[in-house]
Amino acid sequence: MRTIGLVFAVLAPAQIGAQGITDRDLTNASSRTDWITTGRDYSETHYSPLREINASNVNRLGLAWTFDMETKRGLEATPIVVDGTMYVTGSWSIVYAVDAVTGKRLWRYDPEVSRAWGQRACCDVVNRGVAVYGDLVYVATIDGRLIALKNGIPQWSVQTTDKNQSYTITGAPRIVKGKVIIGNGGAEFGVRGYVSAYDAKTGKLVWRFYTVPGDPSKPFESPAMEKAAKTWTGEWWKYGGGGTVWDSLAYDPELDLLYAGTGNGSPWNWKVRSPGGGDNLYLSSIVALKPDTGELVWHYQTTPGDSWDYTAVQQMILTTLSIEGKARKVIMQAPKNGFFYVLDRATGELLSAKPYVTINWAKEVDMKTGRPVENPEARELDPKKMFIQQPGPLGGHNWQPMSYHPGTRLVYIPAQETGYPYLGNENFKYLTGGAWNLGMLPLPATEPAELTPGMLLAWDPVKQAAKWKVSYPTYWNGGVLSTAGNLVFQGTAAGSFAAYNAETGEKVWSMPVNTGIMAAPATYMANGKQYISVLAGWGGAFGLIFGNPSGHNGTPGRLLTFALDGKEKLPPAPGAPALPKPITQTADQKTIEAGSVLYATWCVYCHGFAAASGGSIADLRFSSESTFASYPKIVLDGSYVSVGMPSFKQWLSNDDVAAIRAFVISQRNKIH
Ligand code: CA
C-alpha cells in the first residue's frame, strides 16, 4: 500500500481540482481561505479575513519552511495558493509549484528566456507572479510571451510583443471572464504601451487597447486613439510614446469594468517627446475599459504631459467609502507622483487627491479641473540647473503592493521620500536596439548613492491623512499584507520581516531574513493551519542602482513560509567578500572622467551608482584582475551573455571600454 501511495504521489503532482478556478471563484475570492489571484481578489485589496495568527499570538510566529529560488536577483512575486499548492515566480520568469504545507517542489517550469534579453529589462529580470484559471497556470515572460501551463507543461504560448522592440513583461496576468489580461513594460527604451486580452483556453488575441496614439497618418485603432492624438505634438510615434501597462489591473464584476494603470512617457522628457506641448493622453492615467472589447469607458490622467517617469501603474484598490454621507464605489491609487487619489470608479470623477509624501513638483490637485497645479521649475528641465524634484523617478510609492483593511478602513502604503534632479538633454538622439531613451542627462556616476527614508504609512482614504506611520532608514521596502488578525505584515529593505498592529502601528513581531524583501506576503489556510509566505530576494530597479541596504550582498533568494510555532532555521547569510587589492591605474584623469560619463550612460542601470552594485549582479569593483583584462571580450564580444551581460558593440568602441574600465578601477581603488 505504501508503494502505491508513493506512485500516486509521483503521478499526480499538484493537480488543480478537476473544475479548477472558475469565474465564480474569482468573483468570491475575498471570502476564501486561500489566495487565488495576485491581489487576493478582483478589488486587489491584499487583505485576508484569516485570524488564526493575530495580534495576541503573533509572537509565536516562526519559520515553517524555506524554498530555494535558485537566484541572487530580484524577487517580486506574490505567491498564489490553490488547493494546497503554491505557485510562485522567480528571476527570468521561472515558475515553481510548491506544496503549501511542506515546501516541497512539485514542478518547475523554465521558459528559457535568452539571457541577452536581460539588457532590455529596465528594472531587473523580475516577475510579479502567475494567474490561475480552470486547471491552467499562466505566466508572462520577460521577453514578452504569455504561456499557459498544465502541471508545468505548456499548453499554449503566444508572443504578445514585437521582439524587434524592447518590450518586457514583469507584471502578473489577471483573468476576467475567460480572458487573460496582460500588459508590458519598456517605456525607458522607446515603446508604445498597450494592454491585451487573450482567450484563456486557446491563447487567441481577443482585443488590444493601445494607451497612446501611433502614427496619425495611419488609421487610428480606436476612437480613443483619435481623441488622444489631439493631445500630442511633434513626431512622438517615432519614440514609441510610452504609457506601458506594466503592473496593476483591477476588475469590478458589477460594473463590468476593467481598470488598467498606464506608465510614463517615452522618452521621459516631454519637450523632446511632444515639443509643441499637450497632455499626451493616456500617459500616467487610470483607464476604465469594457473587458469584452477593450473599449475605453473613462480615463483619469494623474500627470498630464508627464516628464518625470510618474507612472500611474501603481496598484489600484476598489472599495466603498462613505464620502460626505454618501456611499461611493471608489478606486484608490497612490501613484509615483505623490498624490493619493480617490475616484468614483463608475465615472472616473475625482473625489479627492492629497499628497501622501513630500511633493514639490505641484502645489495641489485643483478639484475643479482635476489637474495638478504645477511648480513651473519642474517643467523647465534645464540641463544646467539642478532642481531636486520630489518625488523622483522611483516615486512616492512604486509597484510594491499596498493593502486595504476593511475593518480599520486604512490603506497601508509602502511609501518613500524620493528626489531627483531631472536635467533635460537638449541634444537627445533616439537609439534603437535596447538603449535607454530618456531625453535626460545622466547624473554623475561617482557620487555616492543617497538613501532617503522609507515608511509604512497607514492612510485614511476618507480624511486623506495619515493615521500612523513606521519610519525606515531607507526606501524600497516590501509590499504589504493586512489581515483580520489586526495585523499588517511587511518585509524591509534592511533585511527583516515584521508584523504591526493594524490599528496602532505598534511593532508586534519581527525576524531578520538575511536579505532585503521587496515582494508582498500572502496568507492561506492549508491542512487547517494558517501560513504566511513571502519572497525574500533583493534587486529590482532600486537594488541594481543603489546597492543593498541590508548589507547582505549575494544572499540567495528564498521563499519563506511562517506559521505559529514554526521551528525551521534560516540558512546563514554569506560572509562579506575580501577587500579587493588595488589595481595600478594606467589611464589619465581625463580618460577616467570620460569613463565616468560613459558608465553613467550605459552601465549604471544594472551595475549601480559609483559601480557599487547590490550584489544581485556582480559588484564590478570586486572583479578579478583577469576579468578587468577581459573587458573588451565581455563588453564588446558578449562573452558573458549567458549570465545576462550582452554585447554593447553597437554603441561602444574599444576606447570607450578602456575608459569605462579606467573608471571602474578608480572606484575599486577607493575601497580601503
Ligand atoms: Ca518608467
PDB file of N, CA, C and O in Angstrom, residues 64-66 98-106 531:
ATOM      1  N   ALA A  64       8.197  28.038   9.041  1.00  0.00           N
ATOM      2  CA  ALA A  64       7.701  26.669   8.860  1.00  0.00           C
ATOM      3  C   ALA A  64       8.565  25.938   7.835  1.00  0.00           C
ATOM      4  O   ALA A  64       8.903  24.780   8.008  1.00  0.00           O
ATOM      5  N   TRP A  65       8.911  26.628   6.738  1.00  0.00           N
ATOM      6  CA  TRP A  65       9.803  26.040   5.738  1.00  0.00           C
ATOM      7  C   TRP A  65      10.372  27.144   4.853  1.00  0.00           C
ATOM      8  O   TRP A  65       9.837  28.259   4.806  1.00  0.00           O
ATOM      9  N   THR A  66      11.481  26.830   4.176  1.00  0.00           N
ATOM     10  CA  THR A  66      12.057  27.759   3.202  1.00  0.00           C
ATOM     11  C   THR A  66      12.259  26.996   1.898  1.00  0.00           C
ATOM     12  O   THR A  66      12.383  25.768   1.890  1.00  0.00           O
ATOM     13  N   VAL A  98       4.742  24.491  -5.543  1.00  0.00           N
ATOM     14  CA  VAL A  98       5.315  24.025  -4.280  1.00  0.00           C
ATOM     15  C   VAL A  98       4.171  23.551  -3.376  1.00  0.00           C
ATOM     16  O   VAL A  98       3.116  24.197  -3.334  1.00  0.00           O
ATOM     17  N   ASP A  99       4.374  22.463  -2.660  1.00  0.00           N
ATOM     18  CA  ASP A  99       3.397  22.024  -1.665  1.00  0.00           C
ATOM     19  C   ASP A  99       3.305  23.109  -0.580  1.00  0.00           C
ATOM     20  O   ASP A  99       4.307  23.425   0.069  1.00  0.00           O
ATOM     21  N   ALA A 100       2.107  23.657  -0.378  1.00  0.00           N
ATOM     22  CA  ALA A 100       1.960  24.818   0.504  1.00  0.00           C
ATOM     23  C   ALA A 100       2.142  24.460   1.971  1.00  0.00           C
ATOM     24  O   ALA A 100       2.347  25.341   2.808  1.00  0.00           O
ATOM     25  N   VAL A 101       2.082  23.155   2.318  1.00  0.00           N
ATOM     26  CA  VAL A 101       2.255  22.735   3.710  1.00  0.00           C
ATOM     27  C   VAL A 101       3.714  22.384   4.003  1.00  0.00           C
ATOM     28  O   VAL A 101       4.256  22.753   5.043  1.00  0.00           O
ATOM     29  N   THR A 102       4.371  21.718   3.051  1.00  0.00           N
ATOM     30  CA  THR A 102       5.723  21.215   3.325  1.00  0.00           C
ATOM     31  C   THR A 102       6.838  22.019   2.649  1.00  0.00           C
ATOM     32  O   THR A 102       8.001  21.911   3.029  1.00  0.00           O
ATOM     33  N   GLY A 103       6.488  22.781   1.618  1.00  0.00           N
ATOM     34  CA  GLY A 103       7.521  23.495   0.883  1.00  0.00           C
ATOM     35  C   GLY A 103       8.248  22.627  -0.125  1.00  0.00           C
ATOM     36  O   GLY A 103       9.265  23.035  -0.700  1.00  0.00           O
ATOM     37  N   LYS A 104       7.737  21.435  -0.373  1.00  0.00           N
ATOM     38  CA  LYS A 104       8.375  20.522  -1.335  1.00  0.00           C
ATOM     39  C   LYS A 104       8.036  20.958  -2.758  1.00  0.00           C
ATOM     40  O   LYS A 104       6.895  21.293  -3.068  1.00  0.00           O
ATOM     41  N   ARG A 105       9.071  20.919  -3.638  1.00  0.00           N
ATOM     42  CA  ARG A 105       8.832  21.303  -5.029  1.00  0.00           C
ATOM     43  C   ARG A 105       8.015  20.243  -5.753  1.00  0.00           C
ATOM     44  O   ARG A 105       8.343  19.059  -5.698  1.00  0.00           O
ATOM     45  N   LEU A 106       6.962  20.676  -6.452  1.00  0.00           N
ATOM     46  CA  LEU A 106       6.114  19.751  -7.210  1.00  0.00           C
ATOM     47  C   LEU A 106       6.471  19.792  -8.688  1.00  0.00           C
ATOM     48  O   LEU A 106       6.587  18.770  -9.327  1.00  0.00           O
ATOM     49  N   TYR A 531      -0.802  29.929   7.245  1.00  0.00           N
ATOM     50  CA  TYR A 531       0.590  30.190   6.877  1.00  0.00           C
ATOM     51  C   TYR A 531       0.707  31.595   6.280  1.00  0.00           C
ATOM     52  O   TYR A 531      -0.255  32.111   5.702  1.00  0.00           O
TER      53      TYR A 531
END
